PDB file of C-alpha atoms in Angstrom:
ATOM      1  CA  MET P  44      -8.840  23.493 -12.499  1.00  0.00           C
ATOM      2  CA  ASN P  45      -8.709  19.881 -12.497  1.00  0.00           C
ATOM      3  CA  VAL P  46      -5.266  19.794 -12.607  1.00  0.00           C
ATOM      4  CA  PHE P  47      -4.852  22.326 -10.031  1.00  0.00           C
ATOM      5  CA  LEU P  48      -7.223  20.148  -7.669  1.00  0.00           C
ATOM      6  CA  LEU P  49      -5.429  17.152  -8.607  1.00  0.00           C
ATOM      7  CA  ILE P  50      -1.881  18.415  -7.250  1.00  0.00           C
ATOM      8  CA  LEU P  51      -3.219  20.443  -4.410  1.00  0.00           C
ATOM      9  CA  GLY P  52      -5.167  17.556  -3.120  1.00  0.00           C
ATOM     10  CA  LEU P  53      -2.009  15.043  -3.548  1.00  0.00           C
ATOM     11  CA  VAL P  54       0.104  17.889  -1.535  1.00  0.00           C
ATOM     12  CA  LEU P  55      -2.489  17.892   0.952  1.00  0.00           C
ATOM     13  CA  VAL P  56      -2.785  14.272   1.483  1.00  0.00           C
ATOM     14  CA  ILE P  57       0.957  13.747   1.653  1.00  0.00           C
ATOM     15  CA  VAL P  58       1.388  16.391   3.982  1.00  0.00           C
ATOM     16  CA  GLY P  59      -1.560  15.458   6.235  1.00  0.00           C
ATOM     17  CA  ALA P  60      -0.394  11.792   6.302  1.00  0.00           C
ATOM     18  CA  ASP P  61       2.902  12.997   7.423  1.00  0.00           C
ATOM     19  CA  ALA P  62       1.606  15.226  10.254  1.00  0.00           C
ATOM     20  CA  LEU P  63      -0.710  12.391  11.138  1.00  0.00           C
ATOM     21  CA  VAL P  64       2.455   9.887  11.222  1.00  0.00           C
ATOM     22  CA  ASN P  65       4.594  12.376  13.271  1.00  0.00           C
ATOM     23  CA  GLY P  66       1.638  13.021  15.733  1.00  0.00           C
ATOM     24  CA  SER P  67       0.805   9.489  16.256  1.00  0.00           C
ATOM     25  CA  VAL P  68       4.429   8.381  16.895  1.00  0.00           C
ATOM     26  CA  ALA P  69       4.929  11.129  19.258  1.00  0.00           C
ATOM     27  CA  VAL P  70       1.691  10.235  21.473  1.00  0.00           C
ATOM     28  CA  ALA P  71       3.087   6.333  21.287  1.00  0.00           C
ATOM     29  CA  LYS P  72       6.277   7.249  22.265  1.00  0.00           C
ATOM     30  CA  ARG P  73       5.031   9.518  25.234  1.00  0.00           C
ATOM     31  CA  TYR P  74       3.151   6.487  26.539  1.00  0.00           C
ATOM     32  CA  ARG P  75       6.126   4.148  25.952  1.00  0.00           C
ATOM     33  CA  MET P  76       4.708   1.952  23.294  1.00  0.00           C
ATOM     34  CA  PRO P  77       7.224  -0.315  22.094  1.00  0.00           C
ATOM     35  CA  GLU P  78       9.247   1.091  19.097  1.00  0.00           C
ATOM     36  CA  PHE P  79       8.814  -2.047  16.847  1.00  0.00           C
ATOM     37  CA  LEU P  80       5.014  -1.676  17.238  1.00  0.00           C
ATOM     38  CA  ILE P  81       5.193   1.933  16.486  1.00  0.00           C
ATOM     39  CA  GLY P  82       6.839   0.920  13.097  1.00  0.00           C
ATOM     40  CA  LEU P  83       4.335  -2.079  12.498  1.00  0.00           C
ATOM     41  CA  THR P  84       0.990  -0.245  13.112  1.00  0.00           C
ATOM     42  CA  VAL P  85       1.479   4.074  13.008  1.00  0.00           C
ATOM     43  CA  VAL P  86       4.290   3.882  10.172  1.00  0.00           C
ATOM     44  CA  GLY P  87       3.137   0.906   8.367  1.00  0.00           C
ATOM     45  CA  ILE P  88      -0.451   2.001   8.133  1.00  0.00           C
ATOM     46  CA  GLY P  89       0.701   5.876   8.064  1.00  0.00           C
ATOM     47  CA  THR P  90       2.250   5.421   4.578  1.00  0.00           C
ATOM     48  CA  SER P  91      -1.222   3.842   3.295  1.00  0.00           C
ATOM     49  CA  LEU P  92      -3.217   6.694   4.698  1.00  0.00           C
ATOM     50  CA  PRO P  93      -3.300   8.404   1.189  1.00  0.00           C
ATOM     51  CA  GLU P  94      -4.416   5.339  -0.401  1.00  0.00           C
ATOM     52  CA  LEU P  95      -7.299   4.788   2.090  1.00  0.00           C
ATOM     53  CA  VAL P  96      -8.733   8.473   2.272  1.00  0.00           C
ATOM     54  CA  VAL P  97      -8.861   8.497  -1.593  1.00  0.00           C
ATOM     55  CA  SER P  98     -10.255   4.857  -1.949  1.00  0.00           C
ATOM     56  CA  LEU P  99     -12.962   5.727   0.857  1.00  0.00           C
ATOM     57  CA  ILE P 100     -13.712   9.062  -0.626  1.00  0.00           C
ATOM     58  CA  ALA P 101     -14.033   7.272  -4.291  1.00  0.00           C
ATOM     59  CA  GLY P 102     -16.393   4.295  -2.844  1.00  0.00           C
ATOM     60  CA  ILE P 103     -18.729   6.732  -0.853  1.00  0.00           C
ATOM     61  CA  GLU P 104     -19.022   8.916  -4.165  1.00  0.00           C
ATOM     62  CA  ASP P 105     -19.690   5.666  -5.975  1.00  0.00           C
ATOM     63  CA  LYS P 106     -16.622   5.638  -7.712  1.00  0.00           C
ATOM     64  CA  GLY P 107     -15.751   1.889  -7.160  1.00  0.00           C
ATOM     65  CA  GLY P 108     -13.489   1.623  -9.722  1.00  0.00           C
ATOM     66  CA  MET P 109     -11.242   4.494  -8.747  1.00  0.00           C
ATOM     67  CA  ALA P 110     -11.199   2.829  -5.323  1.00  0.00           C
ATOM     68  CA  ILE P 111     -10.276  -0.418  -6.613  1.00  0.00           C
ATOM     69  CA  GLY P 112      -7.845   1.072  -9.092  1.00  0.00           C
ATOM     70  CA  ASN P 113      -6.238   3.063  -6.642  1.00  0.00           C
ATOM     71  CA  VAL P 114      -5.527  -0.045  -4.640  1.00  0.00           C
ATOM     72  CA  VAL P 115      -4.271  -2.387  -7.327  1.00  0.00           C
ATOM     73  CA  GLY P 116      -2.315   0.458  -9.308  1.00  0.00           C
ATOM     74  CA  SER P 117      -0.662   1.426  -5.864  1.00  0.00           C
ATOM     75  CA  ASN P 118       0.298  -2.324  -5.083  1.00  0.00           C
ATOM     76  CA  LEU P 119       1.599  -2.646  -8.602  1.00  0.00           C
ATOM     77  CA  SER P 120       3.752   0.568  -8.374  1.00  0.00           C
ATOM     78  CA  ASN P 121       4.834  -0.342  -4.736  1.00  0.00           C
ATOM     79  CA  THR P 122       6.338  -3.781  -5.806  1.00  0.00           C
ATOM     80  CA  LEU P 123       7.745  -2.848  -9.304  1.00  0.00           C
ATOM     81  CA  LEU P 124       8.181   0.720  -9.288  1.00  0.00           C
ATOM     82  CA  ILE P 125       9.337   1.359  -5.779  1.00  0.00           C
ATOM     83  CA  LEU P 126      11.161  -1.644  -5.174  1.00  0.00           C
ATOM     84  CA  GLY P 127      12.877  -1.731  -8.510  1.00  0.00           C
ATOM     85  CA  ALA P 128      14.233   1.605  -7.929  1.00  0.00           C
ATOM     86  CA  ALA P 129      15.236   1.023  -4.314  1.00  0.00           C
ATOM     87  CA  ALA P 130      16.797  -2.487  -5.483  1.00  0.00           C
ATOM     88  CA  LEU P 131      18.800  -0.209  -8.073  1.00  0.00           C
ATOM     89  CA  ILE P 132      19.841   2.067  -5.487  1.00  0.00           C
ATOM     90  CA  GLN P 133      20.943  -0.643  -3.144  1.00  0.00           C
ATOM     91  CA  PRO P 134      20.368  -4.673  -3.423  1.00  0.00           C
ATOM     92  CA  ILE P 135      17.680  -5.690  -0.941  1.00  0.00           C
ATOM     93  CA  SER P 136      18.097  -8.686   1.425  1.00  0.00           C
ATOM     94  CA  ILE P 137      15.114 -10.608   2.588  1.00  0.00           C
ATOM     95  CA  SER P 138      14.491 -11.959   6.193  1.00  0.00           C
ATOM     96  CA  ARG P 139      13.328 -15.458   6.534  1.00  0.00           C
ATOM     97  CA  SER P 140      10.012 -14.127   8.237  1.00  0.00           C
ATOM     98  CA  THR P 141       9.298 -11.983   4.837  1.00  0.00           C
ATOM     99  CA  GLN P 142      10.439 -14.888   2.768  1.00  0.00           C
ATOM    100  CA  ARG P 143       8.034 -17.465   4.319  1.00  0.00           C
ATOM    101  CA  ILE P 144       5.084 -15.420   5.587  1.00  0.00           C
ATOM    102  CA  ASP P 145       4.855 -11.769   4.157  1.00  0.00           C
ATOM    103  CA  ILE P 146       5.526 -12.395   0.492  1.00  0.00           C
ATOM    104  CA  PRO P 147       2.991 -15.553   0.338  1.00  0.00           C
ATOM    105  CA  TYR P 148       0.405 -13.758   2.401  1.00  0.00           C
ATOM    106  CA  ASN P 149       0.718 -10.645  -0.086  1.00  0.00           C
ATOM    107  CA  MET P 150       0.166 -13.312  -2.869  1.00  0.00           C
ATOM    108  CA  LEU P 151      -2.828 -14.897  -1.112  1.00  0.00           C
ATOM    109  CA  VAL P 152      -5.030 -11.751  -0.313  1.00  0.00           C
ATOM    110  CA  THR P 153      -3.989 -10.444  -3.932  1.00  0.00           C
ATOM    111  CA  LEU P 154      -5.647 -13.685  -5.364  1.00  0.00           C
ATOM    112  CA  VAL P 155      -8.585 -13.288  -2.931  1.00  0.00           C
ATOM    113  CA  LEU P 156      -9.259  -9.914  -4.362  1.00  0.00           C
ATOM    114  CA  LEU P 157      -9.188 -11.259  -7.533  1.00  0.00           C
ATOM    115  CA  ILE P 158     -11.577 -13.863  -7.022  1.00  0.00           C
ATOM    116  CA  MET P 159     -13.923 -11.216  -5.094  1.00  0.00           C
ATOM    117  CA  CYS P 160     -14.046  -9.283  -8.243  1.00  0.00           C
ATOM    118  CA  PHE P 161     -14.317 -11.791 -10.852  1.00  0.00           C
ATOM    119  CA  GLY P 162     -15.466 -15.140  -9.057  1.00  0.00           C
ATOM    120  CA  PHE P 163     -13.651 -18.565  -9.188  1.00  0.00           C
ATOM    121  CA  ALA P 164     -13.810 -18.869 -13.067  1.00  0.00           C
ATOM    122  CA  PHE P 165     -12.298 -15.495 -12.998  1.00  0.00           C
ATOM    123  CA  TRP P 166     -10.785 -16.062 -16.795  1.00  0.00           C
ATOM    124  CA  GLN P 167     -14.643 -16.293 -17.999  1.00  0.00           C
ATOM    125  CA  HIS P 168     -15.499 -12.954 -16.976  1.00  0.00           C
ATOM    126  CA  PRO P 169     -14.351  -9.871 -19.037  1.00  0.00           C
ATOM    127  CA  ALA P 170     -15.742  -7.187 -16.264  1.00  0.00           C
ATOM    128  CA  GLY P 171     -15.670  -7.573 -12.692  1.00  0.00           C
ATOM    129  CA  GLY P 172     -18.818  -7.665 -10.492  1.00  0.00           C
ATOM    130  CA  THR P 173     -19.161  -6.087  -6.921  1.00  0.00           C
ATOM    131  CA  ILE P 174     -17.211  -6.279  -3.543  1.00  0.00           C
ATOM    132  CA  THR P 175     -19.937  -6.487  -1.267  1.00  0.00           C
ATOM    133  CA  ARG P 176     -19.960  -5.651   2.814  1.00  0.00           C
ATOM    134  CA  TRP P 177     -19.588  -9.404   3.661  1.00  0.00           C
ATOM    135  CA  GLU P 178     -16.509  -9.542   1.657  1.00  0.00           C
ATOM    136  CA  GLY P 179     -15.481  -6.405   3.055  1.00  0.00           C
ATOM    137  CA  ILE P 180     -15.691  -7.933   6.435  1.00  0.00           C
ATOM    138  CA  LEU P 181     -13.858 -11.090   5.351  1.00  0.00           C
ATOM    139  CA  LEU P 182     -10.889  -8.591   4.081  1.00  0.00           C
ATOM    140  CA  LEU P 183     -10.700  -7.109   7.540  1.00  0.00           C
ATOM    141  CA  GLY P 184     -10.539 -10.515   9.025  1.00  0.00           C
ATOM    142  CA  LEU P 185      -7.529 -11.198   6.863  1.00  0.00           C
ATOM    143  CA  PHE P 186      -6.062  -7.658   8.198  1.00  0.00           C
ATOM    144  CA  VAL P 187      -6.862  -8.667  11.667  1.00  0.00           C
ATOM    145  CA  GLY P 188      -4.862 -11.801  11.450  1.00  0.00           C
ATOM    146  CA  TYR P 189      -1.963 -10.629   9.791  1.00  0.00           C
ATOM    147  CA  MET P 190      -1.608  -7.957  12.423  1.00  0.00           C
ATOM    148  CA  VAL P 191      -1.994 -10.451  15.113  1.00  0.00           C
ATOM    149  CA  TYR P 192       0.305 -12.873  14.028  1.00  0.00           C
ATOM    150  CA  SER P 193       2.837  -9.698  13.278  1.00  0.00           C
ATOM    151  CA  PHE P 194       2.260  -8.575  17.112  1.00  0.00           C
ATOM    152  CA  ARG P 195       3.070 -11.987  18.587  1.00  0.00           C
ATOM    153  CA  THR P 196       6.223 -12.305  16.416  1.00  0.00           C
ATOM    154  CA  ALA P 197       7.485  -8.841  17.362  1.00  0.00           C
ATOM    155  CA  ASP P 198       6.935  -9.357  20.707  1.00  0.00           C
ATOM    156  CA  ARG P 199       9.753 -12.260  20.599  1.00  0.00           C
ATOM    157  CA  GLU P 200      12.105  -9.898  19.497  1.00  0.00           C
ATOM    158  CA  GLU P 201      14.328  -7.990  21.903  1.00  0.00           C
ATOM    159  CA  ALA P 202      14.520  -4.540  22.245  1.00  0.00           C
ATOM    160  CA  ASP P 203      18.274  -2.860  22.024  1.00  0.00           C
ATOM    161  CA  PRO P 204      18.602  -1.255  25.758  1.00  0.00           C
ATOM    162  CA  LYS P 205      21.476   1.064  24.607  1.00  0.00           C
ATOM    163  CA  LYS P 206      19.565   2.514  21.679  1.00  0.00           C
ATOM    164  CA  GLU P 207      19.044   6.510  22.503  1.00  0.00           C
ATOM    165  CA  SER P 208      15.511   7.814  22.569  1.00  0.00           C
ATOM    166  CA  THR P 209      14.773  11.521  21.811  1.00  0.00           C
ATOM    167  CA  PRO P 210      12.741  13.371  24.286  1.00  0.00           C
ATOM    168  CA  PRO P 211       9.227  13.041  23.236  1.00  0.00           C
ATOM    169  CA  ARG P 212       7.330  15.752  21.851  1.00  0.00           C
ATOM    170  CA  ALA P 213       4.831  17.830  23.972  1.00  0.00           C
ATOM    171  CA  LEU P 214       1.468  16.010  24.148  1.00  0.00           C
ATOM    172  CA  TRP P 215      -0.746  19.520  22.841  1.00  0.00           C
ATOM    173  CA  LYS P 216       1.577  19.625  19.856  1.00  0.00           C
ATOM    174  CA  ALA P 217       1.078  16.010  19.034  1.00  0.00           C
ATOM    175  CA  LEU P 218      -2.381  16.093  19.211  1.00  0.00           C
ATOM    176  CA  LEU P 219      -2.452  19.222  17.170  1.00  0.00           C
ATOM    177  CA  LEU P 220      -0.645  17.509  14.535  1.00  0.00           C
ATOM    178  CA  ILE P 221      -3.190  14.402  14.400  1.00  0.00           C
ATOM    179  CA  VAL P 222      -5.808  16.878  13.936  1.00  0.00           C
ATOM    180  CA  ALA P 223      -4.392  18.999  11.167  1.00  0.00           C
ATOM    181  CA  GLY P 224      -3.223  15.814   9.588  1.00  0.00           C
ATOM    182  CA  LEU P 225      -6.647  14.100   9.285  1.00  0.00           C
ATOM    183  CA  ALA P 226      -7.940  17.545   8.128  1.00  0.00           C
ATOM    184  CA  GLY P 227      -5.681  17.587   5.225  1.00  0.00           C
ATOM    185  CA  LEU P 228      -6.425  14.123   4.430  1.00  0.00           C
ATOM    186  CA  VAL P 229      -9.962  14.482   4.218  1.00  0.00           C
ATOM    187  CA  ALA P 230      -9.826  17.769   2.485  1.00  0.00           C
ATOM    188  CA  GLY P 231      -6.826  16.742   0.126  1.00  0.00           C
ATOM    189  CA  GLY P 232      -8.490  13.529  -0.426  1.00  0.00           C
ATOM    190  CA  ARG P 233     -11.819  14.984  -1.871  1.00  0.00           C
ATOM    191  CA  TRP P 234     -10.041  17.444  -4.069  1.00  0.00           C
ATOM    192  CA  PHE P 235      -7.763  14.514  -5.469  1.00  0.00           C
ATOM    193  CA  VAL P 236     -10.819  12.314  -6.611  1.00  0.00           C
ATOM    194  CA  THR P 237     -12.473  15.369  -7.974  1.00  0.00           C
ATOM    195  CA  GLY P 238      -9.472  16.440  -9.776  1.00  0.00           C
ATOM    196  CA  ALA P 239      -8.676  12.927 -11.169  1.00  0.00           C
ATOM    197  CA  SER P 240     -12.178  12.357 -12.586  1.00  0.00           C
ATOM    198  CA  GLY P 241     -12.182  15.814 -14.163  1.00  0.00           C
ATOM    199  CA  VAL P 242      -8.876  14.841 -15.982  1.00  0.00           C
ATOM    200  CA  ALA P 243     -10.325  11.561 -16.849  1.00  0.00           C
ATOM    201  CA  ALA P 244     -13.444  12.795 -18.098  1.00  0.00           C
ATOM    202  CA  ALA P 245     -11.558  15.680 -20.094  1.00  0.00           C
ATOM    203  CA  LEU P 246      -9.200  13.156 -21.863  1.00  0.00           C
ATOM    204  CA  GLY P 247     -11.858  10.619 -22.494  1.00  0.00           C
ATOM    205  CA  ILE P 248      -9.897   8.144 -20.192  1.00  0.00           C
ATOM    206  CA  SER P 249     -11.698   5.953 -17.724  1.00  0.00           C
ATOM    207  CA  GLU P 250     -11.547   6.601 -14.042  1.00  0.00           C
ATOM    208  CA  THR P 251      -9.658   3.291 -13.638  1.00  0.00           C
ATOM    209  CA  VAL P 252      -6.760   4.095 -15.556  1.00  0.00           C
ATOM    210  CA  ILE P 253      -6.405   7.308 -14.082  1.00  0.00           C
ATOM    211  CA  ALA P 254      -6.950   5.695 -10.626  1.00  0.00           C
ATOM    212  CA  ILE P 255      -3.883   3.162 -11.549  1.00  0.00           C
ATOM    213  CA  THR P 256      -1.410   5.193 -12.898  1.00  0.00           C
ATOM    214  CA  ILE P 257      -1.829   9.014 -11.734  1.00  0.00           C
ATOM    215  CA  VAL P 258      -3.483   8.297  -8.293  1.00  0.00           C
ATOM    216  CA  ALA P 259      -1.839   5.366  -7.569  1.00  0.00           C
ATOM    217  CA  VAL P 260       1.608   6.474  -7.990  1.00  0.00           C
ATOM    218  CA  GLY P 261       0.713  10.089  -6.315  1.00  0.00           C
ATOM    219  CA  THR P 262      -0.878   8.176  -3.300  1.00  0.00           C
ATOM    220  CA  SER P 263       2.365   5.776  -3.242  1.00  0.00           C
ATOM    221  CA  LEU P 264       4.762   8.893  -2.827  1.00  0.00           C
ATOM    222  CA  PRO P 265       5.151   8.088   1.410  1.00  0.00           C
ATOM    223  CA  GLU P 266       6.078   4.445   0.369  1.00  0.00           C
ATOM    224  CA  LEU P 267       8.696   5.906  -2.448  1.00  0.00           C
ATOM    225  CA  ALA P 268      10.092   8.322  -0.137  1.00  0.00           C
ATOM    226  CA  THR P 269      10.593   5.604   2.943  1.00  0.00           C
ATOM    227  CA  ALA P 270      12.008   3.230   0.506  1.00  0.00           C
ATOM    228  CA  ILE P 271      14.444   5.439  -1.241  1.00  0.00           C
ATOM    229  CA  VAL P 272      15.699   7.169   1.825  1.00  0.00           C
ATOM    230  CA  ALA P 273      16.083   3.775   3.794  1.00  0.00           C
ATOM    231  CA  SER P 274      17.985   2.194   0.799  1.00  0.00           C
ATOM    232  CA  LEU P 275      20.462   5.274   0.879  1.00  0.00           C
ATOM    233  CA  LYS P 276      20.694   4.629   4.293  1.00  0.00           C
ATOM    234  CA  GLY P 277      21.664   0.742   3.855  1.00  0.00           C
ATOM    235  CA  ASN P 278      18.395  -0.035   5.608  1.00  0.00           C
ATOM    236  CA  SER P 279      16.994  -2.097   2.509  1.00  0.00           C
ATOM    237  CA  GLN P 280      14.996  -4.290   4.579  1.00  0.00           C
ATOM    238  CA  LEU P 281      13.044  -1.583   6.047  1.00  0.00           C
ATOM    239  CA  ALA P 282      12.229  -0.614   2.546  1.00  0.00           C
ATOM    240  CA  LEU P 283      11.019  -4.170   1.713  1.00  0.00           C
ATOM    241  CA  GLY P 284       8.771  -4.682   4.911  1.00  0.00           C
ATOM    242  CA  ASN P 285       7.164  -1.145   4.545  1.00  0.00           C
ATOM    243  CA  ILE P 286       6.417  -2.337   0.868  1.00  0.00           C
ATOM    244  CA  ILE P 287       5.200  -5.842   1.667  1.00  0.00           C
ATOM    245  CA  GLY P 288       3.097  -4.409   4.521  1.00  0.00           C
ATOM    246  CA  SER P 289       1.488  -1.565   2.756  1.00  0.00           C
ATOM    247  CA  ASN P 290       0.319  -4.098  -0.145  1.00  0.00           C
ATOM    248  CA  ILE P 291      -1.470  -6.312   2.358  1.00  0.00           C
ATOM    249  CA  PHE P 292      -3.012  -3.079   4.352  1.00  0.00           C
ATOM    250  CA  ASN P 293      -4.040  -1.545   0.999  1.00  0.00           C
ATOM    251  CA  ILE P 294      -5.949  -4.682  -0.011  1.00  0.00           C
ATOM    252  CA  CYS P 295      -7.222  -5.960   3.439  1.00  0.00           C
ATOM    253  CA  LEU P 296      -7.737  -2.605   5.239  1.00  0.00           C
ATOM    254  CA  ILE P 297      -8.400   0.051   2.572  1.00  0.00           C
ATOM    255  CA  LEU P 298     -10.759  -2.064   0.493  1.00  0.00           C
ATOM    256  CA  GLY P 299     -12.394  -3.894   3.349  1.00  0.00           C
ATOM    257  CA  LEU P 300     -13.285  -0.445   5.258  1.00  0.00           C
ATOM    258  CA  SER P 301     -14.379   1.228   1.729  1.00  0.00           C
ATOM    259  CA  SER P 302     -16.659  -1.949   0.861  1.00  0.00           C
ATOM    260  CA  VAL P 303     -18.230  -2.089   4.218  1.00  0.00           C
ATOM    261  CA  ILE P 304     -19.059   1.589   4.260  1.00  0.00           C
ATOM    262  CA  ALA P 305     -20.234   1.554   0.625  1.00  0.00           C
ATOM    263  CA  PRO P 306     -19.853  -1.854  -1.931  1.00  0.00           C
ATOM    264  CA  LEU P 307     -17.495  -1.244  -4.387  1.00  0.00           C
ATOM    265  CA  ASP P 308     -18.725  -1.584  -8.160  1.00  0.00           C
ATOM    266  CA  ALA P 309     -15.646  -3.530  -9.964  1.00  0.00           C
ATOM    267  CA  ALA P 310     -17.545  -3.391 -13.461  1.00  0.00           C
ATOM    268  CA  SER P 311     -14.918  -0.886 -14.672  1.00  0.00           C
ATOM    269  CA  ILE P 312     -12.202  -3.231 -13.772  1.00  0.00           C
ATOM    270  CA  ARG P 313     -10.683  -5.886 -16.098  1.00  0.00           C
ATOM    271  CA  LEU P 314      -9.024  -8.944 -15.276  1.00  0.00           C
ATOM    272  CA  ALA P 315      -5.481  -7.752 -16.252  1.00  0.00           C
ATOM    273  CA  ASP P 316      -5.724  -4.827 -13.672  1.00  0.00           C
ATOM    274  CA  ILE P 317      -5.838  -7.144 -10.763  1.00  0.00           C
ATOM    275  CA  ALA P 318      -3.717  -9.926 -12.383  1.00  0.00           C
ATOM    276  CA  ALA P 319      -1.023  -7.355 -12.923  1.00  0.00           C
ATOM    277  CA  PRO P 320      -0.079  -6.839  -9.311  1.00  0.00           C
ATOM    278  CA  LEU P 321      -0.511 -10.540  -8.521  1.00  0.00           C
ATOM    279  CA  VAL P 322       1.880 -11.349 -11.206  1.00  0.00           C
ATOM    280  CA  SER P 323       4.306  -8.749  -9.709  1.00  0.00           C
ATOM    281  CA  THR P 324       4.085 -10.358  -6.354  1.00  0.00           C
ATOM    282  CA  LEU P 325       4.788 -13.768  -8.076  1.00  0.00           C
ATOM    283  CA  LEU P 326       7.913 -12.216  -9.671  1.00  0.00           C
ATOM    284  CA  LEU P 327       9.097 -10.892  -6.444  1.00  0.00           C
ATOM    285  CA  TRP P 328       8.656 -14.477  -4.879  1.00  0.00           C
ATOM    286  CA  LEU P 329      10.528 -15.965  -7.982  1.00  0.00           C
ATOM    287  CA  SER P 330      13.418 -13.481  -7.603  1.00  0.00           C
ATOM    288  CA  VAL P 331      13.771 -14.161  -3.786  1.00  0.00           C
ATOM    289  CA  TYR P 332      13.533 -18.094  -4.343  1.00  0.00           C
ATOM    290  CA  THR P 333      15.560 -18.618  -7.413  1.00  0.00           C
ATOM    291  CA  PHE P 334      18.052 -15.744  -8.036  1.00  0.00           C
ATOM    292  CA  ARG P 335      20.987 -15.661  -5.872  1.00  0.00           C
ATOM    293  CA  GLY P 336      18.671 -16.419  -2.791  1.00  0.00           C
ATOM    294  CA  ARG P 337      17.024 -14.377  -0.432  1.00  0.00           C
ATOM    295  CA  CYS P 338      18.382 -11.098  -2.199  1.00  0.00           C
ATOM    296  CA  ILE P 339      16.693  -8.672  -4.829  1.00  0.00           C
ATOM    297  CA  ASN P 340      19.454  -7.424  -6.873  1.00  0.00           C
ATOM    298  CA  ARG P 341      20.141  -4.538  -9.328  1.00  0.00           C
ATOM    299  CA  ALA P 342      19.439  -6.876 -12.254  1.00  0.00           C
ATOM    300  CA  ASP P 343      15.896  -7.692 -10.371  1.00  0.00           C
ATOM    301  CA  GLY P 344      15.301  -3.938  -9.887  1.00  0.00           C
ATOM    302  CA  ALA P 345      15.957  -3.252 -13.465  1.00  0.00           C
ATOM    303  CA  LEU P 346      13.705  -6.039 -14.366  1.00  0.00           C
ATOM    304  CA  PHE P 347      10.881  -4.866 -12.390  1.00  0.00           C
ATOM    305  CA  LEU P 348      11.159  -1.322 -13.794  1.00  0.00           C
ATOM    306  CA  ALA P 349      10.853  -2.821 -17.207  1.00  0.00           C
ATOM    307  CA  PHE P 350       8.003  -4.835 -16.505  1.00  0.00           C
ATOM    308  CA  TYR P 351       6.140  -1.751 -14.785  1.00  0.00           C
ATOM    309  CA  THR P 352       6.806   0.469 -17.778  1.00  0.00           C
ATOM    310  CA  GLY P 353       5.531  -2.380 -20.356  1.00  0.00           C
ATOM    311  CA  TYR P 354       1.832  -2.274 -18.248  1.00  0.00           C
ATOM    312  CA  ILE P 355       1.887   1.262 -18.176  1.00  0.00           C
ATOM    313  CA  VAL P 356       2.301   1.374 -21.901  1.00  0.00           C
ATOM    314  CA  TYR P 357      -0.512  -1.325 -22.092  1.00  0.00           C
ATOM    315  CA  LEU P 358      -2.607   0.537 -20.047  1.00  0.00           C
ATOM    316  CA  VAL P 359      -2.359   3.650 -22.312  1.00  0.00           C
ATOM    317  CA  LEU P 360      -2.902   1.745 -25.385  1.00  0.00           C
ATOM    318  CA  ARG P 361      -5.821   0.051 -24.234  1.00  0.00           C
TER     319      ARG P 361
END
């Protein structure tokens, strides 16, 4: 029954997120919202909706380890698993803004999360503390700052007047998709957390490990699908932008909202659990700056996948 709830909840979360994104994009197009803003807000945050719902429900149900583990595990799988797989399909070129702003900002917010959980002397603390409401407000402030900068940067880009536009979806259909998507996200997220907790208890594995592995990979499926499709179509920068944006949204928006609603207990989180996504972002930064310049090639992708596999083995052995 727990496995059934886990699978059913995951399917509902992914289908619900897809419906919500499609409905929101349709509404945005109907009111002539610029396409780059649709991609920046609706699609970028939309692919993080599964993580948002799962972490919010886990936080409300006093499962702070699962809420935080879901986010850090998702960021780890985003950077190493998804970018690694995408780079194997098609080398990923890096824009200057991503190189100078997005990747360093991703590193910054991950470091902030590490300090929030373990303090400035984090190497002296074997277990995490609590992410308070005030710290959640700080994370939300970092999210707002990033969005404001992104909007201002996007405003300087020129739209392509020759680009064809598809007829907008009927408004009632778009609103129906939004409502159905929200319902699927809420129901699926609750069943997913219940099933994951049951599986962890049955196997004698901590909820944090389940969250970093099964839950994180499951909720990262929208990013995985987006990255693979983008790489197959030759739009590799879209894949990278979606992943980096999703990582920032996960920490700042999801953990920010979750901890504001209910402070998150990080006692079951270990230093390695948050250090791993920080190291993965550092590895991404090094590959951009030191290997062939502004490009993640297939060798980098293979290295990312090897690191991810090694960390999962470490978690299982731990």
